[in-house]
Coordinates of C-alpha atoms and ligand atoms in Angstrom, one line a residue:
X20 CA -9.8 -60.8 16.2
X21 CA -9.7 -59.7 12.6
X22 CA -8.3 -56.2 11.9
X23 CA -10.3 -54.1 9.4
X24 CA -8.4 -52.6 6.5
X25 CA -8.6 -48.8 6.0
X26 CA -8.7 -47.1 2.7
X27 CA -5.2 -45.7 1.8
X28 CA -5.2 -42.1 3.1
X29 CA -3.6 -39.1 1.3
X30 CA -1.6 -36.3 2.9
X31 CA -3.3 -33.3 1.5
X32 CA -6.0 -32.0 -0.8
X33 CA -6.6 -29.0 -3.0
X34 CA -9.1 -27.3 -5.2
X35 CA -8.3 -28.5 -8.8
X36 CA -10.9 -26.4 -10.7
X37 CA -13.7 -23.9 -10.3
X38 CA -16.9 -23.2 -12.3
X39 CA -20.0 -21.1 -11.9
X40 CA -23.4 -20.5 -13.6
X41 CA -26.0 -17.8 -13.5
X42 CA -29.4 -17.4 -15.2
X43 CA -29.5 -14.9 -18.1
X44 CA -32.2 -12.5 -16.7
X45 CA -30.6 -9.4 -15.0
X46 CA -32.8 -7.7 -12.4
X47 CA -31.8 -4.1 -11.5
X48 CA -32.7 -2.1 -8.4
X49 CA -35.0 0.0 -10.6
X50 CA -36.8 -3.2 -11.7
X51 CA -37.4 -4.0 -8.0
X52 CA -38.6 -0.5 -7.3
X53 CA -41.5 -1.1 -9.7
X54 CA -42.9 -3.8 -7.4
X55 CA -42.0 -2.6 -3.9
X56 CA -41.2 0.6 -2.0
X57 CA -37.5 0.7 -2.5
X58 CA -35.0 2.6 -4.7
X59 CA -31.6 2.2 -6.3
X60 CA -29.7 4.5 -4.0
X61 CA -31.0 2.8 -0.8
X62 CA -30.0 -0.6 -2.0
X63 CA -26.6 0.4 -3.2
X64 CA -25.8 2.3 0.0
X65 CA -27.2 -0.3 2.5
X66 CA -26.5 -3.6 0.7
X67 CA -24.1 -2.8 -2.1
X68 CA -26.0 -4.6 -4.8
X69 CA -26.4 -3.0 -8.3
X70 CA -28.0 -5.9 -10.0
X71 CA -28.7 -9.6 -9.6
X72 CA -29.9 -12.6 -11.7
X73 CA -33.2 -14.4 -11.3
X74 CA -33.8 -17.7 -13.1
X75 CA -36.9 -18.6 -15.2
X76 CA -38.6 -22.0 -15.3
X77 CA -35.7 -23.8 -17.0
X78 CA -33.2 -22.6 -14.4
X79 CA -33.3 -25.0 -11.4
X80 CA -30.9 -25.9 -8.5
X81 CA -30.1 -29.0 -10.6
X82 CA -29.6 -27.3 -14.0
X83 CA -27.4 -24.6 -12.6
X84 CA -25.4 -27.1 -10.5
X85 CA -24.8 -29.2 -13.7
X86 CA -23.5 -26.2 -15.6
X87 CA -21.2 -25.0 -12.8
X88 CA -20.0 -28.6 -12.0
X89 CA -19.2 -29.4 -15.6
X90 CA -17.2 -26.2 -15.9
X91 CA -15.3 -27.0 -12.8
X92 CA -14.4 -30.5 -14.0
X93 CA -13.2 -29.0 -17.4
X94 CA -11.2 -26.3 -15.6
X95 CA -9.5 -29.1 -13.6
X96 CA -8.5 -30.8 -16.9
X97 CA -10.5 -33.8 -15.9
X98 CA -13.3 -36.0 -17.2
X99 CA -16.5 -36.9 -15.3
X100 CA -15.2 -40.5 -14.9
X101 CA -12.3 -39.1 -12.8
X102 CA -14.7 -38.2 -10.0
X103 CA -16.7 -40.4 -7.7
X104 CA -18.4 -38.1 -5.3
X105 CA -20.9 -35.3 -5.7
X106 CA -22.1 -33.0 -2.9
X107 CA -24.7 -30.4 -3.6
X108 CA -25.0 -27.7 -0.9
X109 CA -28.4 -26.1 -1.2
X110 CA -31.4 -24.9 0.8
X111 CA -33.8 -24.0 -2.0
X112 CA -34.5 -27.1 -3.9
X113 CA -38.3 -27.4 -4.4
X114 CA -38.4 -31.2 -3.8
X115 CA -36.0 -32.7 -1.2
X116 CA -36.7 -36.1 -2.7
X117 CA -35.0 -37.1 -4.9
X118 CA -31.9 -35.2 -3.8
X119 CA -30.1 -32.9 -6.2
X120 CA -26.8 -34.7 -6.0
X121 CA -27.9 -38.0 -7.6
X122 CA -29.5 -36.0 -10.5
X123 CA -26.5 -33.8 -11.0
X124 CA -24.1 -36.8 -11.0
X125 CA -26.2 -38.5 -13.6
X126 CA -26.6 -35.5 -15.9
X127 CA -22.8 -34.7 -15.7
X128 CA -22.0 -38.3 -16.4
X129 CA -20.3 -39.3 -13.1
X130 CA -21.4 -42.9 -12.9
X131 CA -22.4 -44.5 -9.6
X132 CA -21.2 -41.5 -7.7
X133 CA -21.6 -41.2 -4.0
X134 CA -24.0 -38.3 -3.8
X135 CA -25.8 -36.3 -1.2
X136 CA -27.2 -32.9 -0.5
X137 CA -26.0 -30.8 2.4
X138 CA -28.0 -28.0 4.0
X139 CA -26.1 -25.4 6.0
X140 CA -27.8 -22.5 4.2
X141 CA -25.3 -19.8 3.2
X142 CA -22.5 -21.7 5.0
X143 CA -23.1 -24.8 2.8
X144 CA -20.2 -24.5 0.4
X145 CA -17.6 -24.2 3.2
X146 CA -19.2 -27.1 5.1
X147 CA -19.2 -29.2 1.9
X148 CA -15.6 -28.2 1.0
X149 CA -14.5 -29.4 4.5
X150 CA -16.4 -32.7 4.0
X151 CA -15.1 -33.2 0.5
X152 CA -11.5 -32.6 1.6
X153 CA -11.8 -35.0 4.5
X154 CA -13.4 -37.7 2.2
X155 CA -10.4 -37.5 -0.2
X156 CA -7.9 -37.3 2.6
X157 CA -9.3 -40.4 4.3
X158 CA -9.4 -42.3 1.0
X159 CA -13.2 -42.6 0.8
X160 CA -13.2 -40.6 -2.4
X161 CA -10.7 -40.2 -5.3
X162 CA -12.0 -36.8 -6.3
X163 CA -15.1 -35.0 -5.2
X164 CA -17.3 -32.3 -6.8
X165 CA -18.7 -29.8 -4.3
X166 CA -21.4 -27.4 -5.7
X167 CA -23.4 -24.7 -4.0
X168 CA -26.5 -24.1 -6.1
X169 CA -29.5 -22.0 -5.1
X170 CA -32.7 -20.7 -6.7
X171 CA -33.6 -18.2 -4.0
X172 CA -36.1 -16.4 -6.3
X173 CA -38.4 -19.5 -5.7
X174 CA -38.6 -18.8 -2.0
X175 CA -38.5 -15.0 -1.8
X176 CA -41.8 -13.1 -1.5
X177 CA -41.3 -10.8 -4.5
X178 CA -42.9 -7.9 -2.6
X179 CA -40.9 -8.3 0.6
X180 CA -38.3 -5.5 0.5
X181 CA -36.3 -7.0 3.4
X182 CA -35.4 -10.1 1.4
X183 CA -36.3 -9.6 -2.3
X184 CA -33.6 -6.9 -2.7
X185 CA -30.9 -9.2 -1.5
X186 CA -31.3 -12.7 -2.7
X187 CA -30.6 -14.1 -6.1
X188 CA -29.9 -17.3 -8.1
X189 CA -26.7 -19.0 -9.1
X190 CA -24.4 -22.0 -8.7
X191 CA -20.6 -22.3 -7.9
X192 CA -18.5 -25.4 -7.9
X193 CA -15.1 -26.8 -7.0
X194 CA -13.3 -30.1 -7.8
X195 CA -11.4 -31.4 -4.8
X196 CA -8.5 -33.9 -5.3
X197 CA -5.4 -35.2 -3.6
X198 CA -2.3 -33.1 -3.4
X199 CA 1.3 -33.6 -2.0
X200 CA 1.2 -30.0 -0.7
X201 CA -1.9 -29.3 1.5
X202 CA -4.2 -26.8 -0.3
X203 CA -7.3 -26.9 1.9
X204 CA -6.9 -26.1 5.5
X205 CA -8.9 -27.5 8.4
X206 CA -12.5 -26.2 8.6
X207 CA -13.5 -24.0 11.5
X208 CA -17.3 -24.6 11.8
X209 CA -20.1 -24.3 14.2
X210 CA -23.7 -23.3 14.8
X211 CA -25.5 -20.8 17.0
X212 CA -28.7 -22.7 17.5
X213 CA -29.9 -20.2 20.1
X214 CA -30.3 -17.8 17.2
X215 CA -32.3 -20.2 15.1
X216 CA -35.3 -17.8 14.7
X217 CA -33.2 -15.1 13.0
X218 CA -33.5 -16.5 9.5
X219 CA -36.2 -19.0 8.5
X220 CA -39.3 -19.9 6.4
X221 CA -42.8 -18.5 6.9
X222 CA -45.9 -20.7 6.8
X223 CA -46.3 -19.7 3.1
X224 CA -42.8 -21.0 2.4
X225 CA -41.1 -17.6 2.0
X226 CA -37.7 -16.7 3.5
X227 CA -37.7 -14.2 6.3
X228 CA -34.9 -12.7 8.3
X229 CA -34.4 -10.3 11.2
X230 CA -32.1 -8.1 9.1
X231 CA -30.6 -5.9 11.8
X232 CA -29.9 -8.8 14.2
X233 CA -28.3 -10.9 11.4
X234 CA -26.2 -7.8 10.4
X235 CA -25.0 -7.4 14.0
X236 CA -24.2 -11.0 14.4
X237 CA -22.3 -11.3 11.1
X238 CA -20.3 -8.1 11.7
X239 CA -19.2 -9.2 15.2
X240 CA -19.0 -13.0 15.2
X241 CA -17.6 -14.0 11.8
X242 CA -14.2 -12.3 11.9
X243 CA -13.2 -14.5 14.9
X244 CA -14.3 -17.6 13.0
X245 CA -12.1 -16.5 10.1
X246 CA -9.2 -15.9 12.5
X247 CA -9.7 -19.4 13.9
X248 CA -9.6 -20.9 10.3
X249 CA -6.3 -19.1 9.8
X250 CA -4.9 -20.4 13.1
X251 CA -6.0 -24.0 12.3
X252 CA -4.1 -23.7 9.0
X253 CA -1.0 -22.7 10.9
X254 CA -0.9 -19.3 9.2
X255 CA -1.1 -15.6 10.3
X256 CA -3.6 -13.0 9.0
X257 CA -0.7 -11.4 7.0
X258 CA -0.4 -14.6 5.0
X259 CA -3.9 -14.1 3.5
X260 CA -3.8 -12.8 -0.1
X261 CA -7.5 -13.0 -0.8
X262 CA -10.6 -12.8 1.5
X263 CA -13.8 -14.4 0.1
X264 CA -16.6 -14.2 2.7
X265 CA -20.1 -15.2 1.9
X266 CA -21.5 -12.3 -0.2
X267 CA -24.4 -11.5 2.1
X268 CA -24.2 -7.7 2.1
X269 CA -21.2 -5.6 1.0
X270 CA -21.2 -3.7 4.3
X271 CA -20.8 -7.1 6.2
X272 CA -18.0 -8.1 3.8
X273 CA -16.2 -4.7 4.4
X274 CA -16.7 -5.0 8.2
X275 CA -15.1 -8.5 8.2
X276 CA -12.2 -7.2 6.2
X277 CA -11.7 -4.3 8.5
X278 CA -11.6 -6.5 11.6
X279 CA -9.1 -8.9 10.0
X280 CA -6.9 -5.9 9.0
X281 CA -6.9 -4.8 12.7
X282 CA -5.6 -8.3 13.5
X283 CA -2.7 -8.1 11.0
X284 CA -4.3 -8.8 7.6
X285 CA -2.6 -6.8 4.8
X286 CA -4.0 -3.6 3.3
X287 CA -3.4 -5.2 -0.1
X288 CA -5.4 -8.3 0.7
X289 CA -7.9 -8.6 -2.2
X290 CA -11.5 -8.6 -0.9
X291 CA -14.3 -10.2 -2.9
X292 CA -17.2 -7.9 -3.9
X293 CA -19.0 -10.2 -6.3
X294 CA -22.3 -9.3 -4.5
X295 CA -22.4 -6.0 -6.5
X296 CA -23.4 -7.7 -9.7
X297 CA -24.6 -11.1 -8.4
X298 CA -26.6 -10.4 -5.2
X299 CA -26.6 -12.8 -2.3
X300 CA -26.7 -16.3 -3.7
X301 CA -26.4 -18.2 -0.5
X302 CA -24.2 -21.4 -0.8
X303 CA -23.2 -20.4 -4.4
X304 CA -21.7 -17.1 -3.5
X305 CA -18.2 -18.1 -2.3
X306 CA -17.3 -20.5 -5.2
X307 CA -18.8 -18.2 -7.7
X308 CA -17.0 -15.2 -6.4
X309 CA -13.7 -17.2 -6.5
X310 CA -14.4 -18.3 -10.1
X311 CA -15.3 -14.8 -11.2
X312 CA -12.2 -13.3 -9.5
X313 CA -10.0 -15.9 -11.2
X314 CA -11.5 -15.2 -14.6
X315 CA -11.1 -11.4 -14.0
X316 CA -7.4 -11.9 -13.1
X317 CA -8.0 -10.6 -9.5
X318 CA -6.6 -13.8 -8.0
X319 CA -3.9 -16.1 -9.3
X320 CA -3.0 -19.7 -9.0
X321 CA -1.2 -20.3 -5.7
X322 CA -2.8 -17.3 -3.9
X323 CA -3.8 -18.1 -0.3
X324 CA -7.5 -17.4 0.1
X325 CA -9.6 -17.3 3.3
X326 CA -13.2 -18.5 2.8
X327 CA -15.9 -17.9 5.4
X328 CA -19.6 -18.7 5.0
X329 CA -22.5 -17.9 7.4
X330 CA -26.2 -17.9 7.4
X331 CA -29.4 -19.6 8.6
X332 CA -29.1 -21.9 11.5
X333 CA -27.3 -19.8 12.4
X334 CA -24.4 -21.8 10.8
X335 CA -20.9 -20.8 9.9
X336 CA -17.8 -22.4 8.5
X337 CA -14.4 -21.2 7.1
X338 CA -11.1 -22.5 5.9
X339 CA -8.0 -21.3 4.2
X340 CA -7.4 -22.7 0.6
X341 CA -4.8 -22.3 -2.1
X342 CA -6.3 -21.0 -5.3
X343 CA -6.2 -23.4 -8.3
Ligands
COA406 N1 -35.7 0.0 0.5 C1 -35.8 1.3 0.9 N2 -35.9 1.6 2.2 C2 -35.9 0.6 3.1 C3 -35.8 -0.8 2.7 C4 -35.7 -1.0 1.3 N3 -35.5 -2.3 0.8 N4 -35.8 -1.6 3.8 C5 -35.9 -0.8 4.8 N5 -35.9 0.5 4.4 C6 -36.0 1.7 5.3 C7 -36.8 1.5 6.5 O1 -38.2 1.9 6.3 C8 -36.2 2.5 7.5 O2 -36.6 3.8 7.2 P1 -36.7 4.9 8.4 O3 -35.3 5.0 9.0 O4 -37.1 6.1 7.7 O5 -37.7 4.3 9.3 C9 -34.7 2.4 7.1 O6 -34.7 1.9 5.7 C10 -33.9 1.4 8.0 O7 -34.7 0.1 8.0 P2 -34.0 -1.2 8.6 O8 -35.0 -2.3 8.5 O9 -33.4 -0.9 9.9 O10 -32.9 -1.5 7.5 P3 -31.4 -1.9 7.6 O11 -30.5 -0.8 7.6 O12 -31.3 -2.9 8.8 O13 -31.2 -2.7 6.3 C11 -31.1 -5.0 5.6 C12 -32.0 -3.9 6.1 C13 -32.0 -6.3 5.4 C14 -30.6 -4.6 4.2 C15 -30.0 -5.2 6.6 O14 -30.5 -5.3 7.9 C16 -29.1 -6.4 6.3 O15 -28.5 -6.5 5.2 N6 -29.0 -7.3 7.2 C17 -28.2 -8.5 7.0 C18 -29.1 -9.5 6.2 C19 -28.2 -10.5 5.6 O16 -27.1 -10.4 5.4 N7 -28.9 -11.7 5.4 C20 -28.3 -12.8 4.8 C21 -27.5 -13.6 5.8 S1 -27.0 -15.0 4.9

């Protein structure tokens, strides 16, 4: 019997570069209070958001992904021809056919890329990072671009105060490549399909959520997933320099950090709060927060970061990474 040949595998992978993109239009809480019964103080206290960005006609899942992805490739010191795989995590593209990844690859100039979209809602980036890392490790891809890109303003009812105050538009991207030293830990992922009705789409194609139930779930179930990711990477909570959870609600972020500190995470662990000026951008929030924190000097190359995404599905995924 013939024996099939396998692609040469590599030992480890790491993030080589990061990039992000946001529309220009800033929307403040006061702007929102003009169209719905809400106010700046309530939003700041309950959600932690001061302002967010909404795109206009020219800003699409594809255009923002192209900008973020191009920046990530440049930050990695690479050219588009150095990559062969594009994954676009998203749940807000207006047309599922054609997929965003093929368009993004073409516009960036990654020829004949393996490309596909991935929908795990707000957990999409961490799912995609796990897949990209495994593709490179297995030898199926030389280097992969994983992008979370969302135009949530397209699917939010602009008068629904339970969603319109939270969600926003953006893209965040990472280039994944081989590394002698492992820089992306195993993914801890899963779904809670019994809670499928907590976040979804209405008949009129608007996003809805059971806010309090999602809040309770996120503040009780996500810290254990994060701890599992730390364990899978062979580390302890005290090894984590930076915590970057999905930027869903600042109170959820703070609750996760508090639980991890109870389990041994350090008081000086840096905790992402990008939601304050970016809003909840679903699959874009984690890579964009990481990119903003790097640019602001809050995190440094070699820092050990814990990522954990969660959202509709309900879906969740987390992993430990070394910052580029
Ligand atoms: N502005 C002003 N007041 C508001 C309001 C708004 N946008 N939304 C609700 N309220 C008021 C309610 O009328 C209510 O007033 P009352 O106490 O006088 O009756 C009070 O605030 C509490 O309402 P409730 O619906 O219980 O709000 P909440 O504290 O649960 O906050 C969310 C709502 C949506 C902000 C919160 O549940 C949340 O963030 N959940 C998690 C959602 C999330 O992270 N989703 C993304 C997952 S990826």
